[in-house]
PDB file of N, CA and C in Angstrom:
ATOM      1  N   TYR A 118      38.456  36.647  59.524  1.00  0.00           N
ATOM      2  CA  TYR A 118      37.575  37.685  59.186  1.00  0.00           C
ATOM      3  C   TYR A 118      36.193  37.925  59.946  1.00  0.00           C
ATOM      4  N   GLU A 119      36.060  38.859  60.688  1.00  0.00           N
ATOM      5  CA  GLU A 119      35.027  39.117  61.528  1.00  0.00           C
ATOM      6  C   GLU A 119      34.002  39.927  61.016  1.00  0.00           C
ATOM      7  N   ARG A 120      32.564  39.609  60.767  1.00  0.00           N
ATOM      8  CA  ARG A 120      31.706  40.454  60.069  1.00  0.00           C
ATOM      9  C   ARG A 120      30.833  41.112  61.259  1.00  0.00           C
ATOM     10  N   ASN A 121      31.054  42.553  61.182  1.00  0.00           N
ATOM     11  CA  ASN A 121      30.030  43.156  62.016  1.00  0.00           C
ATOM     12  C   ASN A 121      28.726  43.621  61.492  1.00  0.00           C
ATOM     13  N   THR A 122      27.639  42.667  62.042  1.00  0.00           N
ATOM     14  CA  THR A 122      26.374  43.040  61.554  1.00  0.00           C
ATOM     15  C   THR A 122      25.592  43.952  62.224  1.00  0.00           C
ATOM     16  N   ASN A 123      26.125  44.533  63.304  1.00  0.00           N
ATOM     17  CA  ASN A 123      25.488  45.525  64.102  1.00  0.00           C
ATOM     18  C   ASN A 123      25.980  47.122  63.849  1.00  0.00           C
ATOM     19  N   MET A 124      26.117  47.348  62.385  1.00  0.00           N
ATOM     20  CA  MET A 124      26.550  48.604  62.273  1.00  0.00           C
ATOM     21  C   MET A 124      25.413  49.623  62.330  1.00  0.00           C
ATOM     22  N   ILE A 125      24.207  49.347  61.852  1.00  0.00           N
ATOM     23  CA  ILE A 125      23.112  50.237  61.974  1.00  0.00           C
ATOM     24  C   ILE A 125      22.099  49.505  62.869  1.00  0.00           C
ATOM     25  N   LYS A 126      21.792  49.866  64.078  1.00  0.00           N
ATOM     26  CA  LYS A 126      20.726  49.629  64.911  1.00  0.00           C
ATOM     27  C   LYS A 126      19.546  50.291  64.819  1.00  0.00           C
ATOM     28  N   VAL A 127      18.370  49.696  64.657  1.00  0.00           N
ATOM     29  CA  VAL A 127      17.102  50.287  64.792  1.00  0.00           C
ATOM     30  C   VAL A 127      16.823  51.154  66.092  1.00  0.00           C
ATOM     31  N   ASN A 128      16.681  52.404  65.816  1.00  0.00           N
ATOM     32  CA  ASN A 128      16.425  53.255  66.993  1.00  0.00           C
ATOM     33  C   ASN A 128      15.324  54.053  67.000  1.00  0.00           C
ATOM     34  N   GLU A 129      14.314  53.487  66.250  1.00  0.00           N
ATOM     35  CA  GLU A 129      12.839  54.270  66.015  1.00  0.00           C
ATOM     36  C   GLU A 129      11.798  53.164  66.309  1.00  0.00           C
ATOM     37  N   ALA A 130      10.826  53.654  67.049  1.00  0.00           N
ATOM     38  CA  ALA A 130       9.848  52.817  67.407  1.00  0.00           C
ATOM     39  C   ALA A 130       8.767  52.774  66.201  1.00  0.00           C
ATOM     40  N   GLY A 131       8.003  51.845  66.423  1.00  0.00           N
ATOM     41  CA  GLY A 131       6.927  51.683  64.932  1.00  0.00           C
ATOM     42  C   GLY A 131       6.263  52.991  64.829  1.00  0.00           C
ATOM     43  N   TRP A 132       5.692  53.467  65.819  1.00  0.00           N
ATOM     44  CA  TRP A 132       4.865  54.783  65.507  1.00  0.00           C
ATOM     45  C   TRP A 132       5.878  55.884  65.019  1.00  0.00           C
ATOM     46  N   ASP A 133       7.048  55.970  65.383  1.00  0.00           N
ATOM     47  CA  ASP A 133       8.016  56.981  65.029  1.00  0.00           C
ATOM     48  C   ASP A 133       8.251  56.706  63.513  1.00  0.00           C
ATOM     49  N   ARG A 134       8.260  55.528  63.106  1.00  0.00           N
ATOM     50  CA  ARG A 134       8.699  55.088  61.652  1.00  0.00           C
ATOM     51  C   ARG A 134       7.588  55.370  60.837  1.00  0.00           C
ATOM     52  N   ILE A 135       6.317  54.955  61.403  1.00  0.00           N
ATOM     53  CA  ILE A 135       5.052  55.352  60.368  1.00  0.00           C
ATOM     54  C   ILE A 135       5.075  56.759  60.259  1.00  0.00           C
ATOM     55  N   ALA A 136       5.223  57.641  61.358  1.00  0.00           N
ATOM     56  CA  ALA A 136       4.819  59.088  61.376  1.00  0.00           C
ATOM     57  C   ALA A 136       6.085  59.754  60.196  1.00  0.00           C
ATOM     58  N   ARG A 137       7.177  59.195  60.329  1.00  0.00           N
ATOM     59  CA  ARG A 137       8.387  59.556  59.274  1.00  0.00           C
ATOM     60  C   ARG A 137       7.885  59.304  57.894  1.00  0.00           C
ATOM     61  N   ILE A 138       7.443  58.106  57.662  1.00  0.00           N
ATOM     62  CA  ILE A 138       7.155  57.732  56.402  1.00  0.00           C
ATOM     63  C   ILE A 138       5.971  58.572  55.689  1.00  0.00           C
ATOM     64  N   VAL A 139       4.836  58.645  56.463  1.00  0.00           N
ATOM     65  CA  VAL A 139       3.860  59.510  56.077  1.00  0.00           C
ATOM     66  C   VAL A 139       4.201  60.876  56.005  1.00  0.00           C
ATOM     67  N   LEU A 140       5.005  61.606  56.882  1.00  0.00           N
ATOM     68  CA  LEU A 140       5.496  62.912  56.820  1.00  0.00           C
ATOM     69  C   LEU A 140       6.272  63.110  55.424  1.00  0.00           C
ATOM     70  N   GLY A 141       7.334  62.160  55.280  1.00  0.00           N
ATOM     71  CA  GLY A 141       8.150  62.146  53.815  1.00  0.00           C
ATOM     72  C   GLY A 141       7.085  61.929  52.716  1.00  0.00           C
ATOM     73  N   ILE A 142       6.177  61.200  52.743  1.00  0.00           N
ATOM     74  CA  ILE A 142       5.332  61.105  51.403  1.00  0.00           C
ATOM     75  C   ILE A 142       4.444  62.345  51.280  1.00  0.00           C
ATOM     76  N   VAL A 143       4.078  62.977  52.285  1.00  0.00           N
ATOM     77  CA  VAL A 143       3.314  64.329  52.295  1.00  0.00           C
ATOM     78  C   VAL A 143       4.380  65.336  51.715  1.00  0.00           C
ATOM     79  N   MET A 144       5.442  65.444  52.316  1.00  0.00           N
ATOM     80  CA  MET A 144       6.439  66.481  51.821  1.00  0.00           C
ATOM     81  C   MET A 144       6.652  66.267  50.381  1.00  0.00           C
ATOM     82  N   LEU A 145       6.969  64.953  50.026  1.00  0.00           N
ATOM     83  CA  LEU A 145       7.536  64.787  48.596  1.00  0.00           C
ATOM     84  C   LEU A 145       6.100  65.070  47.574  1.00  0.00           C
ATOM     85  N   GLY A 146       4.954  64.576  48.110  1.00  0.00           N
ATOM     86  CA  GLY A 146       3.697  64.877  47.289  1.00  0.00           C
ATOM     87  C   GLY A 146       3.542  66.368  47.141  1.00  0.00           C
ATOM     88  N   LEU A 147       3.714  67.054  48.237  1.00  0.00           N
ATOM     89  CA  LEU A 147       3.623  68.778  48.256  1.00  0.00           C
ATOM     90  C   LEU A 147       4.562  69.269  47.249  1.00  0.00           C
ATOM     91  N   GLY A 148       5.864  68.908  47.300  1.00  0.00           N
ATOM     92  CA  GLY A 148       6.903  69.544  46.407  1.00  0.00           C
ATOM     93  C   GLY A 148       6.866  68.988  45.037  1.00  0.00           C
ATOM     94  N   TRP A 149       6.718  67.762  44.811  1.00  0.00           N
ATOM     95  CA  TRP A 149       6.858  67.164  43.437  1.00  0.00           C
ATOM     96  C   TRP A 149       5.420  67.295  42.789  1.00  0.00           C
ATOM     97  N   GLY A 150       4.386  67.276  43.484  1.00  0.00           N
ATOM     98  CA  GLY A 150       3.081  67.485  42.840  1.00  0.00           C
ATOM     99  C   GLY A 150       2.708  68.789  42.465  1.00  0.00           C
ATOM    100  N   GLY A 151       3.724  69.747  42.679  1.00  0.00           N
ATOM    101  CA  GLY A 151       3.266  71.203  42.387  1.00  0.00           C
ATOM    102  C   GLY A 151       2.297  71.931  43.180  1.00  0.00           C
ATOM    103  N   PHE A 152       2.034  71.154  44.298  1.00  0.00           N
ATOM    104  CA  PHE A 152       1.114  72.003  45.186  1.00  0.00           C
ATOM    105  C   PHE A 152       1.668  73.165  45.952  1.00  0.00           C
ATOM    106  N   VAL A 153       3.015  73.044  46.197  1.00  0.00           N
ATOM    107  CA  VAL A 153       3.966  74.253  46.707  1.00  0.00           C
ATOM    108  C   VAL A 153       5.084  74.458  45.705  1.00  0.00           C
ATOM    109  N   THR A 154       5.069  75.613  45.313  1.00  0.00           N
ATOM    110  CA  THR A 154       5.999  75.931  44.134  1.00  0.00           C
ATOM    111  C   THR A 154       7.092  76.794  44.781  1.00  0.00           C
ATOM    112  N   GLY A 155       7.925  77.329  43.910  1.00  0.00           N
ATOM    113  CA  GLY A 155       9.086  78.366  44.351  1.00  0.00           C
ATOM    114  C   GLY A 155      10.181  77.380  45.178  1.00  0.00           C
ATOM    115  N   THR A 156      10.980  78.248  45.873  1.00  0.00           N
ATOM    116  CA  THR A 156      12.163  77.656  46.703  1.00  0.00           C
ATOM    117  C   THR A 156      11.628  76.766  47.569  1.00  0.00           C
ATOM    118  N   PHE A 157      10.407  76.918  48.474  1.00  0.00           N
ATOM    119  CA  PHE A 157      10.054  76.189  49.306  1.00  0.00           C
ATOM    120  C   PHE A 157       9.468  74.773  48.867  1.00  0.00           C
ATOM    121  N   GLY A 158       8.862  74.749  47.580  1.00  0.00           N
ATOM    122  CA  GLY A 158       8.635  73.643  46.956  1.00  0.00           C
ATOM    123  C   GLY A 158       9.872  72.779  46.562  1.00  0.00           C
ATOM    124  N   VAL A 159      10.784  73.207  46.060  1.00  0.00           N
ATOM    125  CA  VAL A 159      12.110  72.569  45.914  1.00  0.00           C
ATOM    126  C   VAL A 159      12.677  71.991  47.209  1.00  0.00           C
ATOM    127  N   ILE A 160      12.654  72.875  48.221  1.00  0.00           N
ATOM    128  CA  ILE A 160      12.982  72.254  49.563  1.00  0.00           C
ATOM    129  C   ILE A 160      12.200  70.989  49.918  1.00  0.00           C
ATOM    130  N   LEU A 161      11.140  71.045  49.838  1.00  0.00           N
ATOM    131  CA  LEU A 161      10.095  69.994  50.172  1.00  0.00           C
ATOM    132  C   LEU A 161      10.411  68.763  49.162  1.00  0.00           C
ATOM    133  N   GLN A 162      10.742  69.090  47.865  1.00  0.00           N
ATOM    134  CA  GLN A 162      11.094  67.839  47.060  1.00  0.00           C
ATOM    135  C   GLN A 162      12.245  67.124  47.572  1.00  0.00           C
ATOM    136  N   TRP A 163      13.373  67.862  47.983  1.00  0.00           N
ATOM    137  CA  TRP A 163      14.238  66.937  48.364  1.00  0.00           C
ATOM    138  C   TRP A 163      14.450  66.606  49.960  1.00  0.00           C
ATOM    139  N   LEU A 164      14.100  67.612  50.942  1.00  0.00           N
ATOM    140  CA  LEU A 164      14.063  67.251  52.226  1.00  0.00           C
ATOM    141  C   LEU A 164      12.841  66.138  52.560  1.00  0.00           C
ATOM    142  N   GLY A 165      11.939  65.943  51.771  1.00  0.00           N
ATOM    143  CA  GLY A 165      11.087  64.827  52.065  1.00  0.00           C
ATOM    144  C   GLY A 165      11.571  63.542  52.006  1.00  0.00           C
ATOM    145  N   PHE A 166      12.699  63.368  51.295  1.00  0.00           N
ATOM    146  CA  PHE A 166      13.442  62.091  51.162  1.00  0.00           C
ATOM    147  C   PHE A 166      13.980  61.724  52.625  1.00  0.00           C
ATOM    148  N   VAL A 167      14.357  62.681  53.294  1.00  0.00           N
ATOM    149  CA  VAL A 167      15.043  62.316  54.701  1.00  0.00           C
ATOM    150  C   VAL A 167      14.146  61.705  55.575  1.00  0.00           C
ATOM    151  N   PRO A 168      12.934  62.152  56.044  1.00  0.00           N
ATOM    152  CA  PRO A 168      11.994  61.315  56.865  1.00  0.00           C
ATOM    153  C   PRO A 168      11.781  60.077  56.172  1.00  0.00           C
ATOM    154  N   LEU A 169      11.484  60.026  54.914  1.00  0.00           N
ATOM    155  CA  LEU A 169      10.955  58.778  54.315  1.00  0.00           C
ATOM    156  C   LEU A 169      12.008  57.814  54.376  1.00  0.00           C
ATOM    157  N   ILE A 170      13.148  58.018  54.089  1.00  0.00           N
ATOM    158  CA  ILE A 170      14.315  57.039  54.116  1.00  0.00           C
ATOM    159  C   ILE A 170      14.601  56.558  55.482  1.00  0.00           C
ATOM    160  N   THR A 171      14.609  57.561  56.490  1.00  0.00           N
ATOM    161  CA  THR A 171      14.943  57.056  57.822  1.00  0.00           C
ATOM    162  C   THR A 171      13.833  56.163  58.202  1.00  0.00           C
ATOM    163  N   GLY A 172      12.465  56.556  57.892  1.00  0.00           N
ATOM    164  CA  GLY A 172      11.396  55.829  58.562  1.00  0.00           C
ATOM    165  C   GLY A 172      11.456  54.391  57.995  1.00  0.00           C
ATOM    166  N   LEU A 173      12.063  54.265  56.586  1.00  0.00           N
ATOM    167  CA  LEU A 173      11.935  52.888  55.939  1.00  0.00           C
ATOM    168  C   LEU A 173      13.012  52.144  56.571  1.00  0.00           C
ATOM    169  N   ILE A 174      14.222  52.518  56.810  1.00  0.00           N
ATOM    170  CA  ILE A 174      15.408  51.694  57.496  1.00  0.00           C
ATOM    171  C   ILE A 174      15.374  51.756  59.157  1.00  0.00           C
ATOM    172  N   GLY A 175      14.338  52.503  59.662  1.00  0.00           N
ATOM    173  CA  GLY A 175      14.274  52.456  61.191  1.00  0.00           C
ATOM    174  C   GLY A 175      15.396  53.057  61.866  1.00  0.00           C
ATOM    175  N   TRP A 176      16.398  53.816  61.150  1.00  0.00           N
ATOM    176  CA  TRP A 176      17.582  54.349  61.873  1.00  0.00           C
ATOM    177  C   TRP A 176      17.722  56.011  61.604  1.00  0.00           C
ATOM    178  N   CYS A 177      17.690  56.692  62.607  1.00  0.00           N
ATOM    179  CA  CYS A 177      17.845  58.149  62.519  1.00  0.00           C
ATOM    180  C   CYS A 177      19.445  58.537  62.925  1.00  0.00           C
ATOM    181  N   PRO A 178      20.334  59.057  62.127  1.00  0.00           N
ATOM    182  CA  PRO A 178      21.548  59.512  62.377  1.00  0.00           C
ATOM    183  C   PRO A 178      21.649  60.544  63.538  1.00  0.00           C
ATOM    184  N   LEU A 179      20.690  61.468  63.569  1.00  0.00           N
ATOM    185  CA  LEU A 179      20.612  62.280  64.875  1.00  0.00           C
ATOM    186  C   LEU A 179      20.419  61.603  66.200  1.00  0.00           C
ATOM    187  N   TYR A 180      19.486  60.583  66.203  1.00  0.00           N
ATOM    188  CA  TYR A 180      19.273  59.982  67.381  1.00  0.00           C
ATOM    189  C   TYR A 180      20.645  59.150  67.648  1.00  0.00           C
ATOM    190  N   SER A 181      21.458  58.583  66.833  1.00  0.00           N
ATOM    191  CA  SER A 181      22.492  57.855  67.321  1.00  0.00           C
ATOM    192  C   SER A 181      23.686  59.122  67.844  1.00  0.00           C
ATOM    193  N   ILE A 182      23.773  59.925  67.074  1.00  0.00           N
ATOM    194  CA  ILE A 182      24.730  61.137  67.625  1.00  0.00           C
ATOM    195  C   ILE A 182      24.597  61.576  68.879  1.00  0.00           C
ATOM    196  N   PHE A 183      23.220  61.634  69.396  1.00  0.00           N
ATOM    197  CA  PHE A 183      22.558  62.227  70.666  1.00  0.00           C
ATOM    198  C   PHE A 183      22.338  61.112  71.520  1.00  0.00           C
ATOM    199  N   ARG A 184      22.517  59.847  71.123  1.00  0.00           N
ATOM    200  CA  ARG A 184      22.252  58.707  71.893  1.00  0.00           C
ATOM    201  C   ARG A 184      20.824  58.650  72.492  1.00  0.00           C
ATOM    202  N   PHE A 185      19.848  58.965  71.550  1.00  0.00           N
ATOM    203  CA  PHE A 185      18.515  58.857  71.842  1.00  0.00           C
ATOM    204  C   PHE A 185      17.846  58.057  70.963  1.00  0.00           C
ATOM    205  N   GLY A 186      16.596  57.585  71.276  1.00  0.00           N
ATOM    206  CA  GLY A 186      15.935  56.728  70.617  1.00  0.00           C
ATOM    207  C   GLY A 186      14.596  56.555  71.035  1.00  0.00           C
ATOM    208  N   THR A 187      13.545  56.424  70.156  1.00  0.00           N
ATOM    209  CA  THR A 187      12.324  55.995  70.674  1.00  0.00           C
ATOM    210  C   THR A 187      11.948  54.569  70.851  1.00  0.00           C
ATOM    211  N   LYS A 188      12.676  53.685  70.226  1.00  0.00           N
ATOM    212  CA  LYS A 188      12.560  52.155  70.426  1.00  0.00           C
ATOM    213  C   LYS A 188      13.017  51.863  71.821  1.00  0.00           C
ATOM    214  N   THR A 189      12.218  51.170  72.464  1.00  0.00           N
ATOM    215  CA  THR A 189      12.481  50.593  73.837  1.00  0.00           C
ATOM    216  C   THR A 189      13.020  49.162  73.571  1.00  0.00           C
ATOM    217  N   ALA A 190      14.024  48.855  74.476  1.00  0.00           N
ATOM    218  CA  ALA A 190      14.578  47.535  74.420  1.00  0.00           C
ATOM    219  C   ALA A 190      13.762  46.160  74.624  1.00  0.00           C
TER     220      ALA A 190
END
């Protein structure tokens, strides 16, 4: 049994990760905090998790699909 530990490689630079985490927190705060209401508020409530999670794990699926990344080797 061979274990593949390279399933998800970090493809985001440190500055990219920080920007995503901050953006995610701001989006979630605006949506869940009630600063933005209505349909746009609900969109912020849920889409805010995307940059937050990708920033925390350091991997962006779109970067992988398009073979792009901000992290240098």
